[in-house]
PDB file of C-alpha atoms in Angstrom:
ATOM      1  CA  THR A 107      -1.632  -1.680 -20.121  1.00  0.00           C
ATOM      2  CA  ILE A 108      -4.137  -1.664 -17.269  1.00  0.00           C
ATOM      3  CA  SER A 109      -1.438  -0.821 -14.713  1.00  0.00           C
ATOM      4  CA  ARG A 110      -0.238   2.088 -16.801  1.00  0.00           C
ATOM      5  CA  GLY A 111      -3.792   3.263 -17.380  1.00  0.00           C
ATOM      6  CA  VAL A 112      -4.310   3.700 -13.655  1.00  0.00           C
ATOM      7  CA  GLY A 113      -0.896   5.272 -13.087  1.00  0.00           C
ATOM      8  CA  ARG A 114       0.749   2.197 -11.569  1.00  0.00           C
ATOM      9  CA  GLU A 115       4.014   1.956 -13.455  1.00  0.00           C
ATOM     10  CA  ASP A 116       5.460  -0.030 -10.559  1.00  0.00           C
ATOM     11  CA  ALA A 117       2.880  -2.737 -11.229  1.00  0.00           C
ATOM     12  CA  ALA A 118       3.566  -2.479 -14.967  1.00  0.00           C
ATOM     13  CA  ALA A 119       7.292  -3.112 -14.403  1.00  0.00           C
ATOM     14  CA  LEU A 120       6.541  -6.163 -12.295  1.00  0.00           C
ATOM     15  CA  ALA A 121       3.989  -7.453 -14.818  1.00  0.00           C
ATOM     16  CA  LEU A 122       6.475  -7.031 -17.684  1.00  0.00           C
ATOM     17  CA  THR A 123       9.113  -8.914 -15.684  1.00  0.00           C
ATOM     18  CA  SER A 124       6.624 -11.716 -15.036  1.00  0.00           C
ATOM     19  CA  LEU A 125       5.623 -11.839 -18.695  1.00  0.00           C
ATOM     20  CA  GLY A 126       9.274 -11.927 -19.698  1.00  0.00           C
ATOM     21  CA  TYR A 127       9.760 -14.885 -17.388  1.00  0.00           C
ATOM     22  CA  VAL A 128       6.741 -16.661 -18.882  1.00  0.00           C
ATOM     23  CA  HIS A 129       8.066 -16.126 -22.418  1.00  0.00           C
ATOM     24  CA  LEU A 130      11.454 -17.429 -21.341  1.00  0.00           C
ATOM     25  CA  ARG A 131       9.960 -20.578 -19.822  1.00  0.00           C
ATOM     26  CA  ARG A 132       7.923 -21.119 -22.979  1.00  0.00           C
ATOM     27  CA  GLY A 133      11.062 -21.086 -25.099  1.00  0.00           C
ATOM     28  CA  ARG A 134      10.770 -17.533 -26.439  1.00  0.00           C
ATOM     29  CA  PRO A 135      13.904 -15.783 -25.146  1.00  0.00           C
ATOM     30  CA  HIS A 136      13.812 -13.022 -27.783  1.00  0.00           C
ATOM     31  CA  GLU A 137      10.322 -11.978 -26.692  1.00  0.00           C
ATOM     32  CA  ALA A 138      11.412 -12.198 -23.057  1.00  0.00           C
ATOM     33  CA  THR A 139      14.363  -9.919 -23.755  1.00  0.00           C
ATOM     34  CA  THR A 140      12.134  -7.250 -25.285  1.00  0.00           C
ATOM     35  CA  LEU A 141       9.731  -7.262 -22.337  1.00  0.00           C
ATOM     36  CA  LEU A 142      12.574  -7.234 -19.828  1.00  0.00           C
ATOM     37  CA  ALA A 143      14.183  -4.211 -21.483  1.00  0.00           C
ATOM     38  CA  GLU A 144      10.909  -2.325 -21.052  1.00  0.00           C
ATOM     39  CA  ALA A 145      10.618  -3.453 -17.427  1.00  0.00           C
ATOM     40  CA  LEU A 146      14.215  -2.354 -16.786  1.00  0.00           C
ATOM     41  CA  GLU A 147      13.500   1.079 -18.222  1.00  0.00           C
ATOM     42  CA  ILE A 148      10.513   1.588 -15.941  1.00  0.00           C
ATOM     43  CA  SER A 149      12.128   0.155 -12.822  1.00  0.00           C
ATOM     44  CA  GLY A 150      15.298   2.163 -13.399  1.00  0.00           C
ATOM     45  CA  ARG A 151      13.422   5.389 -13.981  1.00  0.00           C
ATOM     46  CA  LEU A 152      11.315   4.894 -10.864  1.00  0.00           C
ATOM     47  CA  GLY A 153      14.127   3.486  -8.716  1.00  0.00           C
ATOM     48  CA  PHE A 154      12.560   0.059  -8.150  1.00  0.00           C
ATOM     49  CA  ARG A 155      15.753  -1.822  -7.454  1.00  0.00           C
ATOM     50  CA  ALA A 156      14.137  -5.152  -6.526  1.00  0.00           C
ATOM     51  CA  THR A 157      12.466  -5.258  -9.943  1.00  0.00           C
ATOM     52  CA  THR A 158      15.723  -4.205 -11.596  1.00  0.00           C
ATOM     53  CA  ILE A 159      17.518  -7.116  -9.939  1.00  0.00           C
ATOM     54  CA  SER A 160      14.832  -9.597 -11.008  1.00  0.00           C
ATOM     55  CA  CYS A 161      14.916  -8.244 -14.574  1.00  0.00           C
ATOM     56  CA  LEU A 162      18.681  -8.667 -14.750  1.00  0.00           C
ATOM     57  CA  ILE A 163      18.516 -12.246 -13.515  1.00  0.00           C
ATOM     58  CA  VAL A 164      15.732 -13.252 -15.907  1.00  0.00           C
ATOM     59  CA  ARG A 165      17.587 -11.421 -18.709  1.00  0.00           C
ATOM     60  CA  ALA A 166      20.664 -13.473 -17.828  1.00  0.00           C
ATOM     61  CA  ALA A 167      18.575 -16.622 -18.157  1.00  0.00           C
ATOM     62  CA  ALA A 168      17.434 -15.418 -21.584  1.00  0.00           C
ATOM     63  CA  ALA A 169      21.075 -14.861 -22.539  1.00  0.00           C
ATOM     64  CA  THR A 170      21.897 -18.477 -21.669  1.00  0.00           C
ATOM     65  CA  ALA A 171      18.925 -19.605 -23.755  1.00  0.00           C
ATOM     66  CA  LEU A 172      20.355 -17.537 -26.609  1.00  0.00           C
ATOM     67  CA  ALA A 173      23.782 -19.220 -26.159  1.00  0.00           C
ATOM     68  CA  ASP A 174      25.472 -16.099 -24.766  1.00  0.00           C
ATOM     69  CA  ALA A 175      26.937 -17.340 -21.493  1.00  0.00           C
ATOM     70  CA  GLU A 176      29.343 -14.413 -21.204  1.00  0.00           C
ATOM     71  CA  ALA A 177      26.473 -11.908 -21.298  1.00  0.00           C
ATOM     72  CA  ALA A 178      24.634 -14.045 -18.758  1.00  0.00           C
ATOM     73  CA  ALA A 179      27.586 -13.931 -16.372  1.00  0.00           C
ATOM     74  CA  ARG A 180      27.895 -10.158 -16.770  1.00  0.00           C
ATOM     75  CA  LEU A 181      24.164  -9.697 -16.138  1.00  0.00           C
ATOM     76  CA  LEU A 182      24.395 -11.873 -13.033  1.00  0.00           C
ATOM     77  CA  GLY A 183      27.349  -9.803 -11.848  1.00  0.00           C
ATOM     78  CA  ALA A 184      25.375  -6.605 -12.390  1.00  0.00           C
ATOM     79  CA  ALA A 185      22.410  -8.026 -10.452  1.00  0.00           C
ATOM     80  CA  SER A 186      24.771  -8.941  -7.618  1.00  0.00           C
ATOM     81  CA  ALA A 187      26.254  -5.434  -7.568  1.00  0.00           C
ATOM     82  CA  VAL A 188      22.829  -3.763  -7.513  1.00  0.00           C
ATOM     83  CA  SER A 189      21.738  -6.101  -4.736  1.00  0.00           C
ATOM     84  CA  GLU A 190      24.819  -5.366  -2.672  1.00  0.00           C
ATOM     85  CA  ALA A 191      24.672  -1.593  -3.254  1.00  0.00           C
ATOM     86  CA  THR A 192      21.000  -1.277  -2.365  1.00  0.00           C
ATOM     87  CA  GLY A 193      20.584  -3.977   0.244  1.00  0.00           C
ATOM     88  CA  GLU A 194      17.843  -5.554  -1.868  1.00  0.00           C
ATOM     89  CA  PRO A 195      17.969  -9.345  -1.918  1.00  0.00           C
ATOM     90  CA  LEU A 196      18.343 -11.302  -5.121  1.00  0.00           C
ATOM     91  CA  GLN A 197      14.573 -11.762  -5.399  1.00  0.00           C
ATOM     92  CA  LEU A 198      13.092 -13.854  -8.132  1.00  0.00           C
ATOM     93  CA  LEU A 199       9.775 -15.089  -9.379  1.00  0.00           C
ATOM     94  CA  ASP A 200      11.280 -18.575  -9.316  1.00  0.00           C
ATOM     95  CA  SER A 201      14.324 -19.040  -7.119  1.00  0.00           C
ATOM     96  CA  SER A 202      15.700 -21.775  -9.371  1.00  0.00           C
ATOM     97  CA  VAL A 203      16.357 -19.266 -12.182  1.00  0.00           C
ATOM     98  CA  LEU A 204      19.431 -17.824 -10.477  1.00  0.00           C
ATOM     99  CA  ASP A 205      20.951 -21.223  -9.740  1.00  0.00           C
ATOM    100  CA  GLU A 206      20.153 -22.707 -13.150  1.00  0.00           C
ATOM    101  CA  THR A 207      21.472 -19.668 -14.994  1.00  0.00           C
ATOM    102  CA  THR A 208      24.658 -19.504 -12.948  1.00  0.00           C
ATOM    103  CA  GLN A 209      25.320 -23.209 -13.441  1.00  0.00           C
ATOM    104  CA  ALA A 210      24.625 -23.072 -17.189  1.00  0.00           C
ATOM    105  CA  ALA A 211      26.848 -20.039 -17.777  1.00  0.00           C
ATOM    106  CA  ARG A 212      29.638 -21.459 -15.593  1.00  0.00           C
ATOM    107  CA  ARG A 213      29.442 -24.805 -17.391  1.00  0.00           C
ATOM    108  CA  GLU A 214      29.621 -23.098 -20.804  1.00  0.00           C
ATOM    109  CA  LEU A 215      32.429 -20.665 -19.954  1.00  0.00           C
ATOM    110  CA  GLY A 216      34.420 -22.579 -17.370  1.00  0.00           C
ATOM    111  CA  ASP A 217      35.130 -21.237 -13.901  1.00  0.00           C
ATOM    112  CA  ALA A 218      37.825 -18.689 -14.750  1.00  0.00           C
ATOM    113  CA  ALA A 219      35.980 -17.083 -17.691  1.00  0.00           C
ATOM    114  CA  PHE A 220      32.708 -17.056 -15.762  1.00  0.00           C
ATOM    115  CA  ASP A 221      34.367 -15.367 -12.793  1.00  0.00           C
ATOM    116  CA  ARG A 222      35.981 -12.737 -15.053  1.00  0.00           C
ATOM    117  CA  ALA A 223      32.685 -11.943 -16.794  1.00  0.00           C
ATOM    118  CA  PHE A 224      30.798 -11.901 -13.483  1.00  0.00           C
ATOM    119  CA  GLN A 225      33.318  -9.477 -11.970  1.00  0.00           C
ATOM    120  CA  LEU A 226      33.154  -7.311 -15.078  1.00  0.00           C
ATOM    121  CA  GLY A 227      29.378  -7.142 -14.638  1.00  0.00           C
ATOM    122  CA  ARG A 228      29.789  -6.246 -10.972  1.00  0.00           C
ATOM    123  CA  SER A 229      32.282  -3.485 -11.713  1.00  0.00           C
ATOM    124  CA  SER A 230      30.303  -2.014 -14.605  1.00  0.00           C
ATOM    125  CA  ALA A 231      26.710  -2.678 -13.526  1.00  0.00           C
ATOM    126  CA  ASP A 232      25.418   0.620 -14.901  1.00  0.00           C
ATOM    127  CA  ASP A 233      26.881  -0.141 -18.329  1.00  0.00           C
ATOM    128  CA  VAL A 234      25.397  -3.651 -18.284  1.00  0.00           C
ATOM    129  CA  VAL A 235      21.962  -2.217 -17.446  1.00  0.00           C
ATOM    130  CA  ILE A 236      22.264   0.312 -20.276  1.00  0.00           C
ATOM    131  CA  GLU A 237      23.170  -2.493 -22.692  1.00  0.00           C
ATOM    132  CA  ALA A 238      20.220  -4.584 -21.477  1.00  0.00           C
ATOM    133  CA  LEU A 239      17.931  -1.581 -21.967  1.00  0.00           C
ATOM    134  CA  ALA A 240      19.115  -1.375 -25.533  1.00  0.00           C
ATOM    135  CA  ASP A 241      18.618  -5.142 -25.824  1.00  0.00           C
ATOM    136  CA  ARG A 242      22.227  -5.640 -26.819  1.00  0.00           C
ATOM    137  CA  VAL A 243      24.064  -7.285 -23.962  1.00  0.00           C
ATOM    138  CA  THR A 244      26.997  -8.926 -25.734  1.00  0.00           C
TER     139      THR A 244
END
């Protein structure tokens, strides 16, 4: 709210991503998902790709917490595609999130299904982002 009040939507997007992460770590993935959708909207509108990538990765972690490993793999694939297309690294608030989420989704799906979902996310990153904005990555 403060960031928006002073015209700093970039800071608002980062704050929402951080709050989403905190909710996720506190066992509230639904709340995290809502905050991350808002952060994705702002970062997408303003072209903040590093924040977009972080949002997608934390959203993938929320998907694993919600027992949706396929969505998690697609979100990770989308984050990878955005990173590759923009040259932005896979930045995170906590670098373990990417590894933990990847391992959990791969363990749940198996290697072949994970790889298929990941590649689908890479090839349709824009669609995955739109679904995450609508809070309906399935």
